CSV table of C-alpha atoms in Angstrom, one decimal:
chain,number,residue,atom,x,y,z
U,1,PHE,CA,21.3,19.2,-30.5
U,2,VAL,CA,24.7,17.7,-31.2
U,3,GLY,CA,25.7,14.0,-31.4
U,4,GLY,CA,27.2,11.9,-28.7
U,5,ALA,CA,26.4,11.0,-25.3
U,6,GLY,CA,26.1,14.7,-24.5
U,7,GLY,CA,27.1,16.8,-21.5
U,8,ASP,CA,26.0,19.9,-19.6
U,9,ASP,CA,27.7,22.3,-22.0
U,10,GLU,CA,25.2,21.1,-24.8
U,11,GLU,CA,23.0,23.9,-26.4
U,12,GLU,CA,19.5,23.9,-25.2
U,13,PHE,CA,16.8,23.0,-27.7
U,14,LEU,CA,14.0,25.4,-28.3
U,15,GLY,CA,10.6,24.5,-29.5
U,16,CYS,CA,8.9,21.3,-30.2
U,17,GLU,CA,10.3,18.8,-32.8
U,18,LEU,CA,9.7,15.1,-33.9
U,19,GLN,CA,12.2,12.9,-35.2
U,20,PHE,CA,11.7,9.7,-36.7
U,21,MET,CA,14.3,7.0,-36.1
U,22,GLY,CA,12.6,4.0,-37.4
U,23,THR,CA,9.3,4.0,-39.7
U,24,SER,CA,9.1,0.4,-41.1
U,25,GLY,CA,6.5,-2.3,-40.2
U,26,SER,CA,7.4,-5.5,-38.4
U,27,VAL,CA,10.6,-6.0,-40.6
U,28,PRO,CA,13.2,-3.3,-41.3
U,29,THR,CA,14.3,-2.5,-44.9
U,30,ARG,CA,17.3,-1.0,-46.5
U,31,ARG,CA,15.9,2.6,-45.7
U,32,ARG,CA,13.6,2.2,-43.0
U,33,ASN,CA,14.5,1.0,-39.5
U,34,SER,CA,12.3,-0.8,-36.9
U,35,SER,CA,10.2,1.7,-35.1
U,36,SER,CA,11.3,4.6,-32.9
U,37,LEU,CA,10.5,8.2,-32.6
U,38,LEU,CA,11.8,11.1,-30.6
U,39,LEU,CA,10.1,14.1,-28.9
U,40,LYS,CA,12.0,17.1,-28.3
U,41,LEU,CA,10.9,19.7,-26.2
U,42,GLY,CA,12.2,23.3,-25.1
U,43,ARG,CA,10.6,25.8,-23.3
U,44,PRO,CA,12.8,28.6,-21.9
U,45,ASP,CA,9.6,30.4,-20.7
U,46,LEU,CA,9.0,27.8,-17.9
U,47,PRO,CA,10.4,28.1,-14.4
U,48,GLY,CA,12.7,25.8,-12.7
U,49,GLU,CA,13.4,22.4,-14.4
U,50,GLY,CA,10.8,23.2,-17.1
U,51,ARG,CA,13.6,25.4,-18.6
U,52,ARG,CA,15.8,22.5,-19.4
U,53,SER,CA,15.2,20.7,-23.0
U,54,ALA,CA,13.7,17.4,-22.8
U,55,LEU,CA,14.1,14.4,-25.3
U,56,TRP,CA,11.6,11.6,-25.0
U,57,VAL,CA,11.7,8.2,-26.9
U,58,PHE,CA,8.7,6.6,-28.1
U,59,ASP,CA,9.4,3.0,-28.9
U,60,CYS,CA,12.7,1.4,-29.3
U,61,GLY,CA,12.9,-1.2,-32.0
U,62,ASP,CA,16.3,-3.1,-32.7
U,63,GLY,CA,18.8,-0.7,-34.3
U,64,ALA,CA,17.3,2.3,-32.8
U,65,GLN,CA,20.6,3.2,-31.0
U,66,ARG,CA,22.6,3.3,-34.0
U,67,GLN,CA,19.9,5.5,-36.0
U,68,MET,CA,20.2,8.0,-33.0
U,69,ILE,CA,24.0,8.1,-33.2
U,70,SER,CA,23.8,8.6,-37.0
U,71,GLY,CA,21.2,11.1,-36.4
U,72,MET,CA,23.3,13.1,-33.9
U,73,VAL,CA,21.2,12.7,-31.3
U,74,PRO,CA,22.5,13.5,-27.8
U,75,LEU,CA,21.6,10.2,-25.9
U,76,GLY,CA,22.5,12.0,-22.6
U,77,ARG,CA,19.4,14.1,-23.0
U,78,ILE,CA,17.0,11.1,-22.6
U,79,ASP,CA,15.2,10.8,-19.4
U,80,ARG,CA,11.9,9.3,-20.4
U,81,ILE,CA,11.2,6.4,-22.7
U,82,PHE,CA,7.5,5.4,-23.7
U,83,VAL,CA,6.7,1.8,-25.2
U,84,THR,CA,3.2,1.4,-26.9
U,85,HIS,CA,3.6,-2.4,-27.0
U,86,LEU,CA,5.8,-5.4,-26.4
U,87,HIS,CA,6.3,-6.5,-30.1
U,88,GLY,CA,9.9,-7.0,-30.7
U,89,ASP,CA,10.1,-4.4,-33.5
U,90,HIS,CA,9.1,-1.7,-30.9
U,91,LEU,CA,11.1,-3.1,-28.0
U,92,TYR,CA,14.1,-4.9,-28.7
U,93,GLY,CA,16.7,-1.9,-28.7
U,94,LEU,CA,15.9,-0.7,-25.4
U,95,PRO,CA,18.1,-2.9,-23.3
U,96,SER,CA,21.2,-1.9,-25.5
U,97,LEU,CA,20.1,1.9,-25.3
U,98,ILE,CA,20.0,1.7,-21.5
U,99,CYS,CA,23.4,0.1,-21.6
U,100,SER,CA,24.8,3.1,-23.6
U,101,LEU,CA,23.2,5.4,-21.2
U,102,ALA,CA,24.9,3.8,-18.3
U,103,SER,CA,28.4,3.8,-20.0
U,104,ALA,CA,27.8,7.5,-21.0
U,105,TRP,CA,27.2,8.5,-17.5
U,106,GLN,CA,29.1,6.1,-15.4
U,107,ASP,CA,31.3,8.9,-14.1
U,108,THR,CA,28.8,11.8,-13.9
U,109,SER,CA,25.7,12.6,-11.9
U,110,ARG,CA,23.5,14.2,-14.4
U,111,LEU,CA,21.0,11.6,-15.0
U,112,LYS,CA,19.4,10.7,-11.7
U,113,ARG,CA,16.6,8.6,-12.7
U,114,LEU,CA,15.4,7.2,-16.1
U,115,HIS,CA,11.6,6.7,-16.5
U,116,ILE,CA,10.3,4.1,-18.7
U,117,TYR,CA,6.4,3.8,-19.4
U,118,GLY,CA,4.8,0.8,-21.3
U,119,PRO,CA,2.4,-2.3,-20.9
U,120,PHE,CA,2.6,-5.2,-18.3
U,121,GLY,CA,5.4,-7.3,-18.7
U,122,LEU,CA,8.0,-4.4,-19.5
U,123,ALA,CA,9.3,-4.8,-16.2
U,124,THR,CA,10.1,-8.5,-16.4
U,125,PHE,CA,11.6,-8.1,-19.7
U,126,LEU,CA,14.2,-5.3,-18.7
U,127,ARG,CA,15.0,-7.0,-15.1
U,128,MET,CA,16.0,-10.2,-17.2
U,129,ALA,CA,17.6,-8.3,-19.8
U,130,LEU,CA,19.7,-6.0,-17.7
U,131,GLY,CA,20.3,-8.8,-15.1
U,132,ILE,CA,22.0,-11.1,-17.7
U,133,ASN,CA,23.9,-8.3,-19.0
U,134,GLY,CA,25.3,-7.3,-15.5
U,135,VAL,CA,25.3,-3.8,-16.5
U,136,VAL,CA,26.3,-1.2,-13.7
U,137,LEU,CA,23.6,1.5,-13.7
U,138,PRO,CA,24.9,4.9,-12.4
U,139,PHE,CA,21.3,6.0,-12.2
U,140,GLU,CA,18.0,4.7,-11.0
U,141,ILE,CA,15.3,3.1,-13.7
U,142,SER,CA,11.6,3.6,-12.7
U,143,ILE,CA,9.5,1.4,-14.8
U,144,HIS,CA,5.8,2.4,-14.8
U,145,GLU,CA,3.6,-0.3,-16.3
U,146,LEU,CA,0.1,0.5,-17.5
U,147,ALA,CA,-2.4,-1.9,-16.2
U,148,SER,CA,-4.7,-3.5,-18.6
U,149,ARG,CA,-8.6,-3.5,-17.4
U,150,GLY,CA,-9.2,-6.4,-15.0
U,151,ARG,CA,-5.7,-7.0,-14.1
U,152,THR,CA,-5.4,-6.7,-10.1
U,153,ARG,CA,-1.7,-8.0,-9.9
U,154,ASP,CA,0.4,-5.3,-8.0
U,155,SER,CA,3.9,-4.0,-8.9
U,156,GLU,CA,5.3,-6.5,-6.4
U,157,ALA,CA,3.8,-9.5,-8.4
U,158,PHE,CA,5.7,-8.5,-11.6
U,159,LYS,CA,9.4,-8.6,-10.2
U,160,ALA,CA,10.9,-11.5,-11.9
U,161,PRO,CA,14.0,-13.0,-10.2
U,162,VAL,CA,17.0,-10.9,-10.8
U,163,LEU,CA,19.9,-12.8,-12.5
U,164,HIS,CA,23.2,-12.3,-11.2
U,165,ALA,CA,26.2,-11.2,-13.2
U,166,GLU,CA,29.0,-9.0,-11.6
U,167,ARG,CA,26.5,-6.9,-10.0
U,168,ASP,CA,22.8,-7.2,-8.6
U,169,ILE,CA,20.6,-4.6,-10.3
U,170,ASN,CA,17.7,-5.1,-8.1
U,171,GLY,CA,18.1,-1.9,-6.1
U,172,SER,CA,18.4,0.1,-9.3
U,173,VAL,CA,15.1,-0.8,-11.0
U,174,THR,CA,11.9,-0.3,-9.5
U,175,SER,CA,8.3,-0.7,-10.9
U,176,THR,CA,5.0,0.7,-10.2
U,177,VAL,CA,1.6,0.2,-11.8
U,178,ILE,CA,-0.6,2.9,-13.3
U,179,HIS,CA,-4.3,2.2,-13.6
U,180,PRO,CA,-6.7,4.0,-15.7
U,181,ASN,CA,-9.6,6.2,-14.5
U,182,GLU,CA,-13.4,5.4,-14.9
U,183,ARG,CA,-13.2,6.8,-18.4
U,184,GLY,CA,-10.4,4.3,-19.4
U,185,ILE,CA,-7.6,7.2,-19.3
U,186,TYR,CA,-4.1,6.7,-18.0
U,187,ASN,CA,-2.5,9.7,-16.2
U,188,VAL,CA,1.1,8.5,-17.3
U,189,CYS,CA,3.3,11.6,-16.3
U,190,LEU,CA,3.2,15.1,-15.4
U,191,ASP,CA,6.4,16.8,-16.4
U,192,PRO,CA,7.0,20.6,-16.1
U,193,ARG,CA,6.9,20.8,-20.1
U,194,ALA,CA,4.2,18.3,-20.6
U,195,ARG,CA,1.7,16.0,-19.5
U,196,VAL,CA,1.2,12.5,-21.0
U,197,ARG,CA,-1.9,10.6,-21.1
U,198,ALA,CA,-2.7,7.3,-22.9
U,199,THR,CA,-5.6,5.0,-23.6
U,200,SER,CA,-5.7,1.2,-24.7
U,201,ILE,CA,-6.2,0.8,-28.3
U,202,GLU,CA,-6.9,-2.6,-30.4
U,203,HIS,CA,-4.1,-4.6,-31.5
U,204,THR,CA,-3.3,-8.2,-31.3
U,205,ILE,CA,-1.6,-7.8,-27.7
U,206,SER,CA,-2.1,-4.9,-25.1
U,207,CYS,CA,-1.0,-1.7,-26.9
U,208,PHE,CA,-1.2,2.0,-26.1
U,209,GLY,CA,-1.7,5.4,-27.8
U,210,TYR,CA,0.1,8.5,-26.0
U,211,VAL,CA,-1.3,12.0,-25.9
U,212,ILE,CA,1.3,14.6,-25.3
U,213,GLU,CA,0.0,17.9,-24.2
U,214,GLU,CA,2.5,20.8,-23.9
U,215,THR,CA,2.2,23.1,-20.9
U,216,PRO,CA,0.1,26.3,-21.9
U,217,LYS,CA,2.2,29.4,-22.5
U,218,GLU,CA,1.6,32.1,-20.1
U,219,GLY,CA,0.2,35.5,-21.4
U,220,ARG,CA,2.6,38.3,-21.9
U,221,LEU,CA,2.7,41.3,-19.2
U,222,ASP,CA,1.9,44.6,-20.4
U,223,VAL,CA,4.5,46.8,-18.9
U,224,ALA,CA,3.4,49.9,-20.5
U,225,LYS,CA,-0.1,49.6,-18.8
U,226,LEU,CA,1.3,49.0,-15.4
U,227,GLN,CA,3.5,52.1,-15.8
U,228,ARG,CA,0.4,54.1,-16.8
U,229,LEU,CA,-1.2,52.9,-13.4
U,230,GLY,CA,1.9,54.4,-11.8
U,231,ILE,CA,3.6,50.9,-11.0
U,232,ASN,CA,7.2,51.4,-12.0
U,233,ASP,CA,9.0,48.9,-9.4
U,234,ARG,CA,9.9,46.1,-11.4
U,235,ARG,CA,10.0,43.7,-8.2
U,236,LEU,CA,6.2,44.0,-8.2
U,237,TYR,CA,5.8,43.0,-11.8
U,238,GLY,CA,6.3,39.3,-11.0
U,239,ASP,CA,3.5,39.6,-8.2
U,240,VAL,CA,1.2,40.9,-10.7
U,241,LYS,CA,1.9,38.2,-13.2
U,242,ASP,CA,1.7,35.5,-10.5
U,243,GLY,CA,-1.9,36.9,-9.6
U,244,LYS,CA,-1.0,38.3,-6.1
U,245,GLU,CA,-2.6,41.3,-4.9
U,246,VAL,CA,-0.8,44.4,-5.7
U,247,LEU,CA,-2.3,48.2,-4.7
U,248,VAL,CA,-2.6,50.6,-7.5
U,249,PRO,CA,-0.5,53.7,-6.2
U,250,GLY,CA,-2.6,56.4,-5.0
U,251,SER,CA,-5.7,54.2,-4.7
U,252,PRO,CA,-5.4,52.5,-1.4
U,253,ASN,CA,-8.4,50.4,-1.8
U,254,LYS,CA,-8.0,49.5,-5.7
U,255,LEU,CA,-6.1,46.5,-6.7
U,256,VAL,CA,-4.3,45.6,-10.1
U,257,ASN,CA,-6.6,43.6,-12.2
U,258,ARG,CA,-4.4,41.0,-13.4
U,259,ASN,CA,-6.6,40.4,-16.6
U,260,ASP,CA,-6.2,44.0,-17.6
U,261,VAL,CA,-2.3,43.7,-17.8
U,262,VAL,CA,-1.8,40.2,-18.6
U,263,SER,CA,-2.6,38.8,-22.3
U,264,PRO,CA,-4.6,35.7,-22.3
U,265,PRO,CA,-2.5,32.4,-22.0
U,266,THR,CA,-2.4,30.2,-25.1
U,267,ARG,CA,-2.7,26.4,-25.3
U,268,GLY,CA,0.6,24.2,-25.7
U,269,ARG,CA,1.0,21.8,-28.7
U,270,LYS,CA,-0.8,18.5,-28.6
U,271,VAL,CA,1.0,15.6,-30.2
U,272,VAL,CA,-0.7,12.1,-30.5
U,273,ILE,CA,1.4,9.0,-31.1
U,274,LEU,CA,-0.3,5.6,-31.6
U,275,GLY,CA,1.1,2.4,-31.3
U,276,ASP,CA,0.2,-0.5,-33.8
U,277,THR,CA,-3.6,-0.5,-33.9
U,278,CYS,CA,-6.7,-1.4,-36.2
U,279,ASN,CA,-9.2,0.6,-34.0
U,280,ALA,CA,-8.1,3.7,-31.8
U,281,ARG,CA,-11.9,4.9,-31.1
U,282,SER,CA,-10.8,5.0,-27.2
U,283,VAL,CA,-8.1,7.7,-27.7
U,284,VAL,CA,-10.6,10.1,-29.8
U,285,PRO,CA,-11.5,12.3,-26.7
U,286,LEU,CA,-8.0,13.0,-25.9
U,287,ALA,CA,-6.7,13.4,-29.5
U,288,MET,CA,-9.5,16.0,-30.7
U,289,ASP,CA,-7.8,19.1,-32.5
U,290,CYS,CA,-4.2,17.7,-32.0
U,291,ASP,CA,-1.5,19.6,-34.1
U,292,VAL,CA,0.2,16.2,-35.1
U,293,LEU,CA,-1.1,12.8,-35.2
U,294,VAL,CA,1.2,10.0,-36.0
U,295,HIS,CA,-0.8,6.9,-37.1
U,296,GLU,CA,0.4,3.7,-38.5
U,297,ALA,CA,-0.6,2.9,-42.0
U,298,THR,CA,0.9,-0.6,-42.5
U,299,TYR,CA,-1.3,-1.5,-45.5
U,300,SER,CA,-3.0,-0.2,-48.6
U,301,ASP,CA,-6.7,-0.1,-48.9
U,302,GLU,CA,-6.6,-3.3,-51.0
U,303,GLU,CA,-5.5,-5.2,-48.0
U,304,THR,CA,-8.1,-4.0,-45.5
U,305,LEU,CA,-9.0,-7.7,-44.3
U,306,PHE,CA,-5.5,-8.7,-43.8
U,307,ALA,CA,-5.0,-5.3,-41.8
U,308,LEU,CA,-7.9,-5.9,-39.7
U,309,ASP,CA,-6.7,-9.6,-39.0
U,310,SER,CA,-3.3,-8.7,-38.1
U,311,GLY,CA,-4.4,-5.7,-35.8
U,312,HIS,CA,-3.2,-3.1,-38.2
U,313,SER,CA,-4.5,-0.1,-40.2
U,314,THR,CA,-4.6,0.7,-43.8
U,315,ALA,CA,-3.7,4.5,-45.2
U,316,GLN,CA,-7.6,5.1,-45.4
U,317,MET,CA,-8.2,4.1,-42.0
U,318,ALA,CA,-5.6,6.4,-40.6
U,319,ALA,CA,-6.9,9.3,-42.5
U,320,THR,CA,-10.4,8.7,-41.4
U,321,PHE,CA,-9.1,8.6,-37.9
U,322,ALA,CA,-7.4,11.9,-38.5
U,323,LYS,CA,-10.4,13.4,-40.0
U,324,LYS,CA,-12.6,12.3,-37.0
U,325,VAL,CA,-10.2,14.0,-34.4
U,326,ARG,CA,-9.5,17.1,-36.7
U,327,ALA,CA,-5.8,16.5,-36.7
U,328,LYS,CA,-3.9,19.6,-38.2
U,329,GLN,CA,-1.3,17.2,-39.6
U,330,LEU,CA,-1.3,13.3,-40.2
U,331,ILE,CA,2.0,11.7,-40.6
U,332,LEU,CA,1.6,8.0,-41.7
U,333,ASN,CA,4.3,5.6,-40.3
U,334,HIS,CA,5.0,1.8,-39.6
U,335,ILE,CA,5.2,1.2,-43.3
U,336,SER,CA,5.1,-2.5,-44.6
U,337,CYS,CA,8.4,-3.7,-46.1
U,338,ARG,CA,6.0,-5.2,-48.9
U,339,PHE,CA,6.1,-1.8,-50.4
U,340,THR,CA,9.0,-0.1,-52.4
U,341,GLU,CA,9.5,3.6,-51.7
U,342,GLU,CA,7.8,4.3,-55.0
U,343,GLU,CA,4.6,2.3,-54.1
U,344,VAL,CA,4.6,4.1,-50.8
U,345,SER,CA,4.3,7.5,-52.6
U,346,ARG,CA,2.3,6.4,-55.5
U,347,ILE,CA,-0.3,4.3,-53.6
U,348,LEU,CA,-0.4,5.0,-49.6
U,349,LEU,CA,-0.3,8.9,-49.8
U,350,PRO,CA,-3.0,9.4,-52.4
U,351,GLN,CA,-5.2,6.8,-50.5
U,352,ALA,CA,-4.7,8.8,-47.2
U,353,ILE,CA,-5.1,12.2,-48.9
U,354,LYS,CA,-8.4,11.2,-50.7
U,355,ALA,CA,-9.9,9.6,-47.2
U,356,CYS,CA,-9.5,12.7,-45.3
U,357,GLY,CA,-9.9,15.5,-47.9
U,358,SER,CA,-6.7,17.0,-46.7
U,359,THR,CA,-3.1,17.8,-48.1
U,360,HIS,CA,-1.7,18.0,-44.9
U,361,VAL,CA,-0.6,14.3,-44.9
U,362,ARG,CA,3.0,13.3,-44.8
U,363,LEU,CA,4.7,10.1,-45.1
U,364,ALA,CA,7.2,9.3,-42.4
U,365,GLU,CA,10.8,8.5,-43.3
U,366,ASP,CA,13.9,7.7,-41.2
U,367,PHE,CA,15.7,10.9,-39.7
U,368,MET,CA,12.8,13.3,-40.9
U,369,ARG,CA,12.2,16.1,-38.5
U,370,VAL,CA,8.8,17.8,-38.1
U,371,VAL,CA,9.0,21.1,-36.4
U,372,ILE,CA,5.7,21.9,-34.6
U,373,PRO,CA,5.0,25.6,-34.3
U,374,MET,CA,3.4,27.1,-31.1
U,375,PRO,CA,-0.5,27.5,-31.4
U,376,GLN,CA,-1.8,31.0,-31.3
U,377,GLU,CA,-5.1,29.7,-29.7
U,378,THR,CA,-5.9,31.5,-26.5
U,379,ILE,CA,-7.4,29.5,-23.6
U,380,THR,CA,-9.3,30.8,-20.4
U,381,ARG,CA,-7.4,31.4,-17.2
U,382,GLU,CA,-9.3,28.7,-15.6
U,383,LYS,CA,-8.3,26.2,-18.4
U,384,TYR,CA,-4.7,27.3,-17.9
U,385,ASN,CA,-5.0,26.5,-14.2
U,386,GLU,CA,-6.4,23.2,-14.9
U,387,LEU,CA,-3.7,22.2,-17.1
U,388,THR,CA,-0.8,23.5,-15.1
U,389,GLY,CA,-1.8,22.8,-11.5
U,390,GLY,CA,-3.5,19.2,-11.9
U,391,VAL,CA,-2.5,16.3,-9.7
U,392,LEU,CA,-2.2,12.8,-11.3
U,393,ASN,CA,-5.1,10.6,-9.8
U,394,SER,CA,-5.1,7.0,-10.7
U,395,ALA,CA,-8.3,5.2,-10.1
U,396,GLU,CA,-8.7,1.4,-9.4
U,397,VAL,CA,-10.4,-0.5,-12.1
U,398,GLY,CA,-12.9,-3.4,-11.5
U,399,ASP,CA,-12.6,-7.0,-12.5
U,400,GLU,CA,-13.2,-6.4,-16.3
U,401,LYS,CA,-12.2,-8.6,-19.3
U,402,PRO,CA,-8.5,-7.9,-20.0
U,403,ASN,CA,-8.2,-5.7,-23.0
U,404,ILE,CA,-6.5,-8.1,-25.2
U,405,ARG,CA,-7.7,-8.7,-28.8
U,406,PRO,CA,-7.6,-12.1,-29.8
U,407,ARG,CA,-6.7,-12.9,-33.5
U,408,ARG,CA,-9.7,-13.5,-35.7
U,409,LYS,CA,-10.3,-15.7,-38.5
U,410,ARG,CA,-10.0,-13.4,-41.6
U,411,GLN,CA,-12.9,-15.1,-43.4
U,412,ARG,CA,-15.2,-14.1,-40.7
U,413,LEU,CA,-14.4,-10.5,-40.6
U,414,PRO,CA,-17.1,-9.1,-43.0
U,415,ALA,CA,-19.8,-11.0,-41.3
U,416,ASN,CA,-21.5,-10.3,-37.9
U,417,HIS,CA,-20.2,-6.7,-37.7
U,418,SER,CA,-22.5,-3.7,-37.5
U,419,ASP,CA,-22.4,-0.6,-39.5
U,420,GLU,CA,-21.0,1.2,-36.3
U,421,TYR,CA,-18.0,-1.2,-36.1
U,422,TRP,CA,-16.9,-0.3,-39.7
U,423,GLU,CA,-17.4,3.3,-39.1
U,424,GLN,CA,-15.3,2.8,-35.9
U,425,VAL,CA,-12.3,1.4,-37.8
U,426,GLY,CA,-12.9,4.0,-40.7
U,427,VAL,CA,-13.4,1.5,-43.4
U,428,ASP,CA,-16.1,1.5,-46.3
U,429,LYS,CA,-18.0,-1.7,-45.7
U,430,LYS,CA,-19.1,-1.8,-49.4
U,431,ALA,CA,-15.4,-1.6,-50.5
U,432,ILE,CA,-14.7,-4.6,-48.4
U,433,VAL,CA,-17.4,-6.7,-50.0
U,434,SER,CA,-16.2,-5.8,-53.2
U,435,VAL,CA,-12.6,-6.7,-52.5
């Protein structure tokens, strides 16, 4: 990837990589910007649009755009943006980023549509911000709001009045609502390169954790075996790999067995990116055996009560969750500004390593890149078909209590909570009492 707005002559990215643009908590520091994270995906083995490398943004706090420019990020590659929640340190950089994308592509037709996903209220925020700005959008913006359980308002109800400057953006910005299924899982998007699902996680406001599952890699065709069967016409190789019926030469009643000449497919990478949370138990089924888990660790273990009261996690809580989902690598993110960099390495990192019993723990830093290797685990043909041929289904939900966690008084936290609760949030209750 190269810096700047980008163009069609940019070199395609191959592989899967995370790049951190902002790793601080609510307040940025000299070394850590407000929250923002990039996911780069490149799969030349996929057909059609899947061959094109993708650049997705997860959260866009203030100053994120400057970080991207400093990190030589090609803004023109961005076509999907995911917002975990609507706190300013995760959101306020988004309008300026959209304006820059609009300026970059004013005279081109490369970016047709920008997809943005996030909680209820995101469409209203962006309509107001862009309407006041009067930005001229050369592309369409589709805002997909994730419905909290129990909310029944449709997309029309969320259309705030558009403020007029030099141009009415109403026709350029549309919004839809994504409802969870009966298990509380949101089928966010299905891209040729990966599918994204989400669940609601516990914070002081509506907040989500995203699970990105890369498209599995098809098995390799054993050309030598085909040639031994007498199939030398290369035009038939694609038919064999696609599972079409191909006769074995000299045997009019015998078909080529696809499983004999194509190796088993391998699963794609799985990346879990959580927003601010003090309890992410709802995402556990989706996050199991993930390759990378990005989990906030705003506070140290000594500040557990404060963390729970403010809807955040400690290093121990993040590590306990990583152990529960069998994450191959844990990256601690969203570090409180109260820590110096020396204290972060001396306090938070050892606490996380001790809690999860693994050394595969890293502290996120601004501009840090994490390359995620392709797994070598094979999957069945049935699982491959399920992952690559699925259709997004959005189930309506009943009139349940909205999933918004009210603030709790800190002094009441240790009382009236079962052992199961403390186990869910990954906290040693005895340690709480002794603090």
